[in-house]
Coordinates of C-alpha atoms in Angstrom, one line a residue:
M7 CA 372.8 -20.4 -74.7
S8 CA 375.9 -19.7 -74.9
G9 CA 377.2 -22.2 -72.1
V10 CA 375.7 -25.0 -73.7
A11 CA 376.5 -24.2 -77.3
S12 CA 380.3 -24.4 -76.6
L13 CA 379.8 -27.5 -75.4
G14 CA 377.2 -29.0 -77.5
L15 CA 373.8 -30.2 -77.0
R16 CA 373.0 -33.1 -74.9
S17 CA 372.0 -36.4 -77.1
S18 CA 368.1 -36.9 -77.0
G19 CA 369.2 -40.9 -77.1
S20 CA 372.0 -40.7 -74.5
Y21 CA 372.0 -39.1 -71.1
G22 CA 375.5 -38.9 -70.4
S23 CA 377.1 -37.8 -73.4
L24 CA 377.2 -34.5 -75.6
Q25 CA 376.9 -34.2 -79.2
Q26 CA 378.1 -31.1 -81.3
S27 CA 376.1 -28.3 -81.8
N28 CA 375.7 -28.6 -85.5
G29 CA 374.5 -32.3 -85.3
Q30 CA 377.8 -33.9 -87.0
S31 CA 380.1 -36.1 -85.4
P32 CA 383.9 -34.9 -85.5
A33 CA 385.8 -36.3 -88.3
P34 CA 388.3 -38.6 -86.6
A35 CA 392.0 -37.1 -86.4
P36 CA 394.3 -38.6 -89.1
S37 CA 397.0 -40.9 -87.4
P38 CA 400.5 -39.5 -88.1
P39 CA 402.6 -41.6 -90.7
L40 CA 405.0 -44.0 -89.2
A41 CA 408.8 -43.0 -89.4
A42 CA 411.0 -45.0 -91.5
R43 CA 413.3 -47.4 -89.5
K44 CA 417.1 -47.1 -90.1
A45 CA 418.8 -50.2 -91.0
G46 CA 421.9 -49.5 -89.1
K47 CA 419.6 -49.4 -85.9
M48 CA 418.0 -52.7 -86.3
S49 CA 421.3 -54.3 -85.8
F50 CA 423.0 -55.0 -82.4
G51 CA 426.4 -56.1 -84.0
G52 CA 429.2 -54.3 -84.7
A53 CA 432.2 -53.0 -82.4
G54 CA 433.3 -50.0 -81.0
A55 CA 431.5 -46.6 -80.0
G56 CA 428.6 -47.2 -82.6
G57 CA 427.8 -50.6 -80.9
R58 CA 428.0 -49.5 -77.5
G59 CA 425.9 -46.4 -78.1
L60 CA 423.1 -48.9 -79.6
L61 CA 423.4 -51.1 -76.8
S62 CA 423.2 -48.1 -74.0
A63 CA 420.0 -46.9 -76.1
R64 CA 418.2 -50.3 -75.7
I65 CA 419.0 -50.3 -72.3
C66 CA 417.3 -47.0 -71.7
K67 CA 414.3 -47.7 -73.8
L68 CA 414.1 -51.1 -71.5
T69 CA 414.2 -48.9 -68.5
S70 CA 411.7 -46.1 -69.6
R71 CA 409.0 -49.1 -70.4
R72 CA 409.4 -50.3 -66.8
R73 CA 409.0 -46.9 -65.4
R74 CA 405.7 -46.5 -67.7
I75 CA 404.4 -49.4 -66.4
L76 CA 405.1 -48.4 -62.9
L77 CA 403.3 -45.2 -63.3
L78 CA 400.5 -46.8 -64.7
L79 CA 400.3 -49.1 -61.8
L80 CA 400.5 -46.0 -59.4
V81 CA 397.8 -44.2 -61.4
A82 CA 395.5 -47.3 -61.3
A83 CA 396.0 -47.5 -57.6
A84 CA 395.2 -43.9 -56.9
V85 CA 391.8 -44.3 -59.0
L86 CA 390.8 -47.7 -57.1
F87 CA 391.7 -45.5 -53.9
C88 CA 389.4 -42.7 -55.0
F89 CA 386.8 -45.0 -56.0
L90 CA 386.5 -46.8 -52.6
F91 CA 386.5 -43.5 -50.9
S92 CA 383.8 -42.2 -53.2
S93 CA 381.7 -45.1 -52.5
L94 CA 381.2 -44.1 -48.8
V95 CA 379.4 -41.0 -50.2
S96 CA 376.9 -39.5 -53.0
K97 CA 377.8 -36.5 -54.4
D98 CA 375.6 -33.5 -55.2
E99 CA 377.4 -30.4 -56.6
D100 CA 376.3 -26.9 -57.7
A101 CA 378.5 -26.3 -61.1
P102 CA 379.4 -22.9 -62.1
P103 CA 376.5 -21.3 -64.7
G104 CA 377.4 -22.3 -68.3
I105 CA 378.7 -25.7 -67.5
E106 CA 376.8 -28.6 -68.4
T107 CA 376.7 -31.5 -65.8
M108 CA 373.9 -34.0 -64.6
L109 CA 371.9 -31.2 -63.3
G110 CA 372.9 -28.8 -66.5
I111 CA 370.5 -27.0 -68.8
S112 CA 369.7 -27.8 -72.3
D113 CA 367.7 -26.1 -75.1
Q114 CA 366.3 -29.7 -75.5
V115 CA 364.5 -31.8 -73.5
R116 CA 363.8 -35.5 -74.2
S117 CA 360.4 -37.2 -74.7
F118 CA 359.8 -39.2 -71.4
V119 CA 356.9 -41.0 -73.7
N120 CA 358.8 -41.7 -76.7
P121 CA 362.6 -41.5 -75.8
G122 CA 363.4 -41.3 -79.6
L123 CA 362.1 -37.6 -80.1
S124 CA 363.2 -34.5 -78.3
W125 CA 361.6 -31.0 -77.9
S126 CA 363.2 -27.8 -78.3
F127 CA 362.3 -24.9 -75.6
P128 CA 361.2 -21.8 -76.9
P129 CA 363.8 -19.1 -76.1
S130 CA 363.8 -17.6 -72.8
I131 CA 362.2 -14.2 -72.7
V132 CA 362.1 -11.2 -70.0
L133 CA 358.5 -9.4 -70.0
E134 CA 358.5 -5.9 -69.6
H135 CA 355.0 -6.4 -67.7
H136 CA 353.9 -9.6 -66.6
P137 CA 350.5 -10.8 -67.8
C138 CA 349.4 -11.2 -64.0
E139 CA 350.8 -7.7 -62.5
N140 CA 347.5 -6.3 -62.4
F141 CA 345.7 -9.3 -60.8
S142 CA 344.5 -8.8 -57.7
F143 CA 344.0 -11.5 -54.9
S144 CA 340.6 -12.2 -54.1
P145 CA 339.2 -14.5 -51.3
P146 CA 337.3 -17.4 -52.3
P147 CA 333.9 -17.0 -53.5
I148 CA 330.9 -17.3 -50.9
D149 CA 329.4 -20.7 -51.3
R150 CA 326.5 -21.6 -49.1
K151 CA 326.9 -25.3 -49.8
R152 CA 330.6 -25.0 -49.0
T153 CA 331.5 -23.7 -45.5
G154 CA 334.9 -24.9 -45.2
P155 CA 338.2 -24.2 -47.0
R156 CA 337.8 -23.5 -50.7
P157 CA 339.9 -22.5 -53.7
C158 CA 340.7 -18.7 -54.7
P159 CA 341.3 -17.6 -58.1
V160 CA 344.8 -17.7 -59.2
C161 CA 346.6 -16.1 -62.2
Y162 CA 348.2 -18.6 -64.6
V163 CA 350.2 -17.9 -67.9
P164 CA 349.5 -20.2 -70.9
V165 CA 351.9 -23.1 -71.0
E166 CA 353.5 -21.5 -74.0
Q167 CA 354.5 -18.3 -71.9
A168 CA 355.2 -20.3 -68.8
L169 CA 358.4 -22.4 -71.2
A170 CA 359.3 -19.0 -72.7
L171 CA 359.5 -17.7 -68.7
M172 CA 361.9 -20.8 -67.5
P173 CA 365.1 -19.3 -66.0
G174 CA 368.2 -20.0 -68.3
A175 CA 370.3 -20.9 -65.5
P176 CA 369.9 -22.7 -62.2
S177 CA 369.1 -20.4 -59.0
A178 CA 372.1 -19.7 -56.8
S179 CA 372.5 -22.1 -53.7
P180 CA 373.9 -19.8 -51.0
V181 CA 377.3 -20.8 -49.2
L182 CA 376.5 -24.5 -49.9
R183 CA 378.2 -25.7 -53.4
S184 CA 378.8 -29.7 -52.8
L185 CA 376.4 -31.9 -51.0
N186 CA 377.5 -35.3 -50.0
Y187 CA 375.5 -38.2 -48.6
L188 CA 376.9 -40.6 -45.9
S189 CA 376.4 -44.6 -46.4
G190 CA 377.8 -47.5 -45.1
D191 CA 377.5 -51.3 -44.5
N192 CA 378.4 -51.6 -40.9
L193 CA 375.7 -49.0 -39.1
I194 CA 375.1 -49.5 -35.5
S195 CA 372.4 -47.7 -33.4
K196 CA 374.0 -45.0 -31.4
E197 CA 370.9 -44.1 -29.6
S198 CA 368.3 -46.5 -28.8
N199 CA 364.6 -45.7 -30.4
H200 CA 365.9 -42.7 -32.2
G201 CA 366.4 -43.0 -35.9
S202 CA 366.5 -46.0 -38.2
L203 CA 368.7 -48.2 -40.0
F204 CA 367.5 -46.7 -43.4
G205 CA 368.4 -43.2 -41.9
G206 CA 371.8 -44.2 -40.7
Y207 CA 371.1 -43.4 -36.9
P208 CA 372.7 -39.9 -36.8
S209 CA 373.7 -38.9 -33.3
L210 CA 372.7 -35.7 -31.9
E211 CA 376.2 -34.2 -32.4
E212 CA 376.1 -35.3 -36.2
R213 CA 372.7 -33.5 -36.2
D214 CA 374.1 -30.1 -34.8
K215 CA 376.8 -30.4 -37.3
S216 CA 374.4 -30.9 -40.1
Y217 CA 373.3 -27.2 -39.8
D218 CA 376.7 -25.9 -39.7
I219 CA 376.4 -24.7 -43.5
K220 CA 379.6 -24.9 -45.3
D221 CA 380.7 -24.9 -49.3
S222 CA 381.0 -28.5 -49.0
M223 CA 379.2 -30.7 -46.4
T224 CA 378.3 -34.5 -45.9
V225 CA 375.1 -35.4 -44.2
H226 CA 372.7 -38.2 -43.3
C227 CA 370.0 -38.1 -45.9
G228 CA 368.5 -41.8 -46.0
F229 CA 369.4 -44.6 -48.3
A230 CA 372.4 -45.1 -45.6
R231 CA 372.9 -48.9 -46.2
G232 CA 374.3 -48.8 -49.8
K233 CA 376.1 -47.1 -52.6
I234 CA 373.2 -46.6 -54.8
P235 CA 369.7 -45.5 -53.5
G236 CA 367.2 -48.1 -54.1
V237 CA 369.6 -51.1 -54.5
N238 CA 370.0 -53.1 -51.4
T239 CA 369.3 -49.8 -49.3
G240 CA 365.7 -50.4 -48.3
F241 CA 363.2 -48.7 -50.2
D242 CA 364.4 -51.2 -53.3
I243 CA 363.4 -50.6 -56.8
D244 CA 364.0 -52.8 -59.9
R245 CA 367.0 -51.9 -61.8
A246 CA 364.7 -51.1 -64.8
D247 CA 362.7 -48.8 -63.1
L248 CA 365.8 -47.2 -61.8
S249 CA 367.4 -46.8 -65.2
E250 CA 364.2 -45.0 -66.5
M251 CA 364.0 -43.0 -63.2
W252 CA 368.1 -41.6 -64.1
Q253 CA 366.9 -40.8 -67.4
C254 CA 364.1 -38.1 -66.2
Q255 CA 365.4 -35.0 -66.9
G256 CA 363.7 -31.6 -66.8
I257 CA 360.6 -32.1 -64.4
V258 CA 359.0 -34.9 -62.4
V259 CA 355.9 -35.1 -60.8
A260 CA 355.7 -37.7 -58.2
S261 CA 353.5 -39.3 -55.7
A262 CA 353.0 -42.3 -53.6
I263 CA 350.5 -44.9 -52.4
F264 CA 351.5 -47.2 -49.5
G265 CA 349.3 -49.5 -47.8
N266 CA 346.5 -49.4 -50.3
Y267 CA 345.6 -46.1 -48.3
D268 CA 344.5 -44.1 -51.3
I269 CA 342.5 -44.4 -54.9
M270 CA 344.9 -43.2 -57.8
Q271 CA 344.0 -40.0 -59.1
Q272 CA 344.7 -39.2 -62.8
P273 CA 345.9 -35.8 -63.6
E274 CA 343.9 -33.8 -65.7
N275 CA 344.4 -30.6 -67.8
I276 CA 347.8 -31.2 -68.9
S277 CA 349.1 -30.1 -72.1
V278 CA 350.5 -32.3 -75.0
F279 CA 353.9 -30.7 -74.3
S280 CA 353.9 -31.9 -70.4
K281 CA 352.6 -35.4 -71.4
D282 CA 355.7 -36.0 -73.5
T283 CA 358.0 -34.3 -71.6
V284 CA 357.3 -34.5 -67.7
C285 CA 357.7 -37.6 -66.0
F286 CA 355.0 -38.6 -63.9
F287 CA 356.1 -41.5 -61.4
M288 CA 353.8 -43.1 -58.7
F289 CA 355.4 -45.2 -56.2
L290 CA 353.2 -48.3 -54.7
D291 CA 354.0 -50.8 -52.3
E292 CA 353.1 -54.5 -53.1
E293 CA 349.7 -54.5 -51.3
T294 CA 348.6 -51.5 -53.2
E295 CA 350.0 -53.0 -56.5
A296 CA 348.0 -56.3 -56.0
A297 CA 344.6 -54.0 -55.3
I298 CA 345.0 -51.9 -58.1
K299 CA 345.8 -55.1 -60.5
N300 CA 342.3 -56.2 -59.2
T301 CA 340.6 -53.4 -61.2
T302 CA 343.1 -51.8 -63.4
K303 CA 345.4 -53.5 -65.8
I304 CA 348.9 -52.3 -65.9
D305 CA 350.2 -52.5 -69.6
N306 CA 353.9 -53.4 -70.6
S307 CA 355.3 -49.9 -70.1
K308 CA 354.2 -50.2 -66.4
R309 CA 351.7 -47.1 -66.8
I310 CA 348.4 -46.5 -65.6
G311 CA 347.0 -43.5 -67.4
L312 CA 349.8 -40.9 -67.2
W313 CA 351.4 -42.3 -64.2
R314 CA 354.6 -44.5 -64.7
V315 CA 354.0 -47.0 -61.9
V316 CA 357.3 -48.2 -59.8
V317 CA 356.6 -51.0 -57.4
V318 CA 358.8 -50.7 -54.1
R319 CA 360.0 -53.8 -51.9
N320 CA 361.7 -54.1 -48.5
L321 CA 360.5 -50.9 -47.2
P322 CA 362.1 -49.4 -44.2
Y323 CA 359.6 -48.8 -42.1
S324 CA 356.5 -50.9 -40.9
D325 CA 354.3 -47.3 -40.8
A326 CA 353.1 -46.6 -44.3
R327 CA 352.9 -42.9 -43.5
R328 CA 356.4 -42.9 -42.5
N329 CA 357.4 -44.8 -45.7
G330 CA 355.7 -42.4 -47.8
K331 CA 358.1 -39.7 -46.2
V332 CA 361.0 -41.2 -48.3
P333 CA 359.5 -40.3 -52.0
K334 CA 358.3 -37.2 -50.7
L335 CA 361.4 -35.5 -49.0
L336 CA 364.4 -37.2 -51.1
L337 CA 363.2 -37.0 -54.6
H338 CA 366.6 -35.4 -55.3
R339 CA 368.1 -38.8 -54.3
L340 CA 365.8 -41.1 -56.9
F341 CA 366.0 -38.8 -59.6
P342 CA 369.5 -37.1 -59.6
N343 CA 369.0 -35.8 -63.4
V344 CA 366.0 -33.8 -62.4
R345 CA 366.2 -30.1 -62.3
Y346 CA 362.4 -29.1 -60.8
S347 CA 360.0 -31.8 -58.7
I348 CA 356.5 -31.3 -57.8
W349 CA 355.3 -33.6 -55.0
I350 CA 351.5 -34.4 -54.5
D351 CA 350.1 -36.6 -52.0
G352 CA 348.5 -39.8 -53.3
K353 CA 344.8 -38.7 -52.2
L354 CA 345.2 -35.5 -54.3
K355 CA 344.5 -34.8 -58.1
L356 CA 346.3 -32.5 -60.0
V357 CA 344.3 -30.5 -62.2
R358 CA 347.0 -27.8 -63.6
D359 CA 349.8 -28.1 -66.1
P360 CA 352.8 -28.2 -64.3
Y361 CA 354.7 -25.8 -66.4
Q362 CA 352.0 -23.1 -65.2
L363 CA 352.8 -24.3 -61.5
L364 CA 356.5 -23.9 -61.6
E365 CA 355.8 -20.4 -63.4
R366 CA 353.5 -19.4 -60.8
F367 CA 355.1 -20.4 -57.6
L368 CA 358.8 -20.5 -58.2
W369 CA 359.9 -18.4 -61.3
R370 CA 357.7 -15.6 -60.6
K371 CA 358.8 -15.3 -57.1
N372 CA 362.2 -16.2 -57.9
V373 CA 362.4 -18.9 -54.9
S374 CA 363.4 -22.4 -55.0
F375 CA 361.2 -23.8 -52.9
A376 CA 357.4 -23.4 -52.3
I377 CA 354.8 -25.3 -50.0
S378 CA 351.3 -23.9 -48.9
R379 CA 350.6 -23.0 -45.6
H380 CA 348.0 -24.6 -43.2
Y381 CA 344.7 -23.2 -43.8
R382 CA 343.9 -22.8 -40.1
R383 CA 346.7 -23.1 -37.9
F384 CA 350.1 -21.4 -37.8
D385 CA 351.6 -22.4 -34.6
V386 CA 353.5 -25.5 -33.9
F387 CA 352.2 -25.9 -30.5
E388 CA 348.5 -25.8 -31.7
E389 CA 349.3 -28.0 -34.7
A390 CA 350.7 -30.7 -32.0
E391 CA 347.6 -30.3 -29.9
A392 CA 345.5 -30.9 -32.8
N393 CA 347.6 -34.0 -33.8
K394 CA 346.9 -35.3 -30.4
V395 CA 343.1 -34.6 -30.6
G396 CA 342.7 -36.4 -33.8
G397 CA 344.9 -39.3 -33.0
K398 CA 347.2 -39.0 -35.6
Y399 CA 350.2 -40.2 -33.4
D400 CA 350.8 -41.3 -29.7
N401 CA 350.7 -38.6 -27.7
A402 CA 353.7 -39.2 -25.6
S403 CA 355.9 -39.1 -28.8
I404 CA 354.4 -35.6 -30.0
D405 CA 355.2 -34.5 -26.4
Y406 CA 358.7 -35.7 -26.6
Q407 CA 359.3 -34.1 -29.9
I408 CA 357.5 -30.7 -28.9
E409 CA 359.5 -30.7 -25.5
F410 CA 362.7 -31.1 -27.4
Y411 CA 362.2 -28.2 -29.6
K412 CA 361.3 -26.0 -26.8
R413 CA 364.7 -26.7 -25.5
E414 CA 366.1 -25.7 -28.7
G415 CA 364.4 -22.6 -28.6
L416 CA 361.0 -23.2 -30.3
T417 CA 358.5 -20.4 -29.6
H418 CA 354.8 -19.8 -30.6
Y419 CA 354.4 -18.2 -33.8
S420 CA 353.8 -14.3 -34.0
S421 CA 354.1 -11.2 -35.9
A422 CA 357.7 -10.8 -34.7
K423 CA 358.3 -13.9 -37.2
L424 CA 357.3 -11.5 -40.1
P425 CA 357.9 -11.9 -43.0
I426 CA 357.6 -15.6 -42.1
T427 CA 353.7 -15.9 -42.3
S428 CA 353.4 -19.6 -40.6
D429 CA 355.4 -22.1 -38.9
V430 CA 352.7 -24.7 -39.9
P431 CA 352.8 -26.3 -43.5
E432 CA 350.0 -28.2 -45.5
G433 CA 352.7 -30.7 -46.5
C434 CA 350.5 -32.4 -49.1
V435 CA 352.1 -30.4 -52.1
I436 CA 356.1 -29.3 -52.4
I437 CA 357.3 -27.6 -55.3
R438 CA 360.8 -26.8 -55.6
E439 CA 364.0 -26.8 -57.8
H440 CA 366.8 -29.3 -57.3
I441 CA 369.8 -27.5 -56.0
P442 CA 372.2 -28.0 -53.3
I443 CA 370.6 -25.9 -50.5
T444 CA 367.0 -27.1 -51.0
N445 CA 368.4 -30.7 -51.1
L446 CA 370.0 -30.1 -47.8
F447 CA 366.6 -28.9 -46.5
T448 CA 364.8 -31.9 -47.5
C449 CA 367.3 -33.9 -46.2
L450 CA 367.5 -32.3 -42.6
W451 CA 363.7 -32.5 -42.7
F452 CA 363.5 -36.1 -43.5
N453 CA 366.2 -36.7 -40.7
E454 CA 363.7 -35.1 -38.3
V455 CA 360.9 -37.4 -39.5
D456 CA 363.2 -40.3 -39.1
R457 CA 364.3 -39.6 -35.3
F458 CA 361.0 -38.0 -34.1
T459 CA 357.1 -38.5 -35.1
S460 CA 356.1 -38.9 -38.7
R461 CA 354.2 -35.7 -38.7
D462 CA 356.4 -33.6 -40.7
Q463 CA 354.3 -30.5 -40.0
L464 CA 355.8 -30.3 -36.5
S465 CA 359.4 -30.5 -37.8
F466 CA 359.2 -28.1 -40.9
S467 CA 359.5 -25.0 -39.0
T468 CA 362.7 -26.3 -36.7
V469 CA 364.6 -27.2 -39.8
R470 CA 363.7 -24.0 -41.9
D471 CA 364.8 -21.4 -39.0
K472 CA 368.0 -23.4 -38.2
I473 CA 369.1 -23.0 -42.1
R474 CA 367.6 -19.4 -42.1
K475 CA 369.8 -18.3 -39.5
R476 CA 373.0 -19.1 -41.3
V477 CA 372.4 -18.3 -44.8
N478 CA 369.9 -16.0 -47.0
W479 CA 367.4 -18.9 -47.8
T480 CA 364.2 -19.9 -46.7
A481 CA 361.1 -21.9 -47.8
D482 CA 358.4 -19.8 -49.4
M483 CA 354.7 -20.2 -48.1
F484 CA 351.8 -19.6 -50.4
L485 CA 348.0 -19.5 -49.5
D486 CA 346.0 -23.0 -49.0
C487 CA 343.4 -21.5 -51.2
E488 CA 345.6 -21.3 -53.9
R489 CA 346.8 -24.9 -53.5
R490 CA 343.1 -25.8 -53.5
D491 CA 343.1 -24.2 -57.0
F492 CA 345.4 -26.7 -58.8
V493 CA 344.7 -30.2 -56.8
V494 CA 341.6 -31.3 -55.7
Q495 CA 341.3 -33.7 -52.5
A496 CA 339.7 -36.9 -52.8
Y497 CA 338.6 -39.2 -49.9
H498 CA 341.0 -41.8 -48.3
R499 CA 340.0 -45.2 -49.6
E500 CA 339.1 -46.3 -46.4
L501 CA 336.4 -43.5 -46.0
W502 CA 335.4 -44.1 -49.7
E503 CA 334.2 -47.5 -49.1
Q504 CA 332.6 -46.6 -45.9
I505 CA 330.3 -44.3 -47.9
L506 CA 329.6 -46.8 -50.7
R507 CA 328.6 -49.4 -48.3
S508 CA 326.2 -47.3 -46.3
P509 CA 322.5 -47.5 -47.4
P510 CA 321.3 -44.4 -49.1
P511 CA 319.3 -42.2 -47.1
P512 CA 315.6 -42.9 -47.1
Q513 CA 313.2 -41.0 -49.5
P514 CA 310.6 -38.8 -48.3
R515 CA 307.2 -40.1 -48.1
L516 CA 304.8 -38.3 -50.6
A517 CA 301.3 -38.3 -49.7
R518 CA 298.7 -39.8 -52.2
Q519 CA 296.2 -37.8 -53.3
Q520 CA 292.7 -39.5 -53.4
P521 CA 291.3 -39.6 -57.2
R522 CA 288.5 -37.1 -57.4
K523 CA 284.9 -38.4 -58.2
M524 CA 283.3 -37.1 -61.2
L525 CA 280.2 -35.2 -60.5
P526 CA 277.4 -35.9 -63.0
D527 CA 276.4 -33.0 -65.5
N528 CA 273.2 -32.1 -63.7
T529 CA 275.2 -31.2 -60.4
A530 CA 277.0 -28.6 -61.7
K531 CA 273.7 -26.8 -63.3
E532 CA 272.5 -26.7 -59.3
P533 CA 272.9 -23.0 -58.3
G534 CA 273.6 -24.0 -54.7
K535 CA 276.4 -26.5 -55.3
A536 CA 277.9 -24.4 -58.1
S537 CA 278.3 -21.5 -55.7
G538 CA 279.9 -23.8 -53.1
S539 CA 282.4 -25.1 -56.1
K540 CA 283.4 -21.6 -56.6
R541 CA 284.0 -20.8 -52.8
V542 CA 286.3 -23.9 -53.1
S543 CA 288.4 -22.8 -55.9
A544 CA 288.8 -19.2 -54.4
K545 CA 290.2 -20.8 -51.2
R546 CA 292.6 -23.3 -52.9
T547 CA 293.6 -20.1 -55.3
R548 CA 294.4 -18.5 -51.8
D549 CA 296.1 -21.3 -50.5
K550 CA 298.5 -21.5 -53.7
K551 CA 299.6 -17.9 -53.2
S552 CA 300.2 -18.3 -49.7
G553 CA 301.9 -21.4 -49.8
S554 CA 304.2 -20.1 -52.7
K555 CA 306.3 -18.2 -50.2
R556 CA 307.2 -21.3 -48.2
A557 CA 309.3 -24.6 -48.6
H558 CA 307.4 -27.4 -50.2
R559 CA 306.5 -29.4 -47.0
S560 CA 303.7 -32.1 -46.1
K561 CA 301.6 -31.5 -43.2
V562 CA 299.6 -34.0 -41.2
T563 CA 296.4 -32.9 -39.9
G564 CA 293.9 -35.0 -38.5
G565 CA 295.4 -38.0 -39.7
K566 CA 295.3 -36.8 -43.2
E567 CA 298.4 -36.0 -45.4
F568 CA 298.4 -32.8 -47.7
I569 CA 300.8 -31.5 -50.0
Q570 CA 301.2 -27.8 -50.7
L571 CA 301.8 -27.0 -53.9

């Protein structure tokens, strides 16, 4: 790419420096030769104009040196002031295309497994005819054994083609170019029982201002008690883990298990290229880590299969479900150098390659955020009632949230909202590009989860519609059956252990046939008994023919059991 080539490729061993495109270090510039000093200027003696001129030159030289020192002090003070001011906010900018920044694009990607290696992407291509353009959608196949939601056929391109179809530049972020995040050490709750210390207690006025989208914005986005997310902010992460997270570039697949609620699922059908270049991170709390160590060994690289395990301490919430929203919605704060992310809930197993998913749900549609819609419900009011019936959250909190949204203008879903196809997502999978507008969306979505209930399905449409009214952007929603094609849902740990503890169903009792008595040879020669034997055989033959059309069942007649063959 011309923009990258002009600046050089990013070094595979260093993530903040650039190297020349030809792979060679620039030769150091030769130092200019020192000018020979004249003997006359080394003497302060002498009289007349020459001596006075030398003395005045020396005084000017000393004065200019003091000015330089004063200027350096002023510059240092200005730098210190800028640093102190910038420590209050974290910055996320949308740079012009062609300029490589922390979120820039390179023709090479670092090997996440072997940091000393790097892979080269194939050159981007534009296909005249996409391989899947003639693919027609078909509903899930009929399966009498499975009557619930099922996967439907999805057309993916091979991994090699998906790599070639990767966009050469970031997607445009409408209006918003620079996104900053508020943080501070002296936070005071402004509204009782709303928000948290981790979220920064944004007021309702600050909440309203966060939807006034401008070229540059500063918003609450979690991690409010510190300068670096994960360092004394709540949701604390070891420095070594943070360092590896910051070095992750390109694509991250992330998941989390808190409260030992799920069983870790290993991704399947992952290409060699993805195994080596895509970051797979699994966030655990200490309780889950202790349970996993009882059955699984974590190696020195902190890996279990493909997952790089990160243990989180000092969790900001007492509710494990609410803690899970931090990595789910704030991945851009934990992985500042990542371009794309795929979030999957801890109960899910990924069974498709990440590059195939990005091509299918982002690049092919030219969108920057994709999430599946709920398989059954489209209306937030219906979703709220279902949450109350299912005991997902206390009814009073759900009612308060819905009434608040109603006062803001929330209405039932109808065809009038088209092309919006649903107000209720199935939020267990999120596929997105990290650009300022999508980062703002997930920040504001997290703020709703922090202020109200942790049921993110209830707040999704409110945040989406508020942003959509101001800029030309929306979250793309794909079918739930398409989601079920690339992730397989497992039981939660508690349910799975209950299944294992339950006794097996009783085996059906089979009737035992009485052993036949052997007739003597002379009996078969008697004509009466021989004919009787033939009649019994014919009757059995008829029974076999008639019984073949029915299920094999046992009948009890007169206290005796018979098995129909």
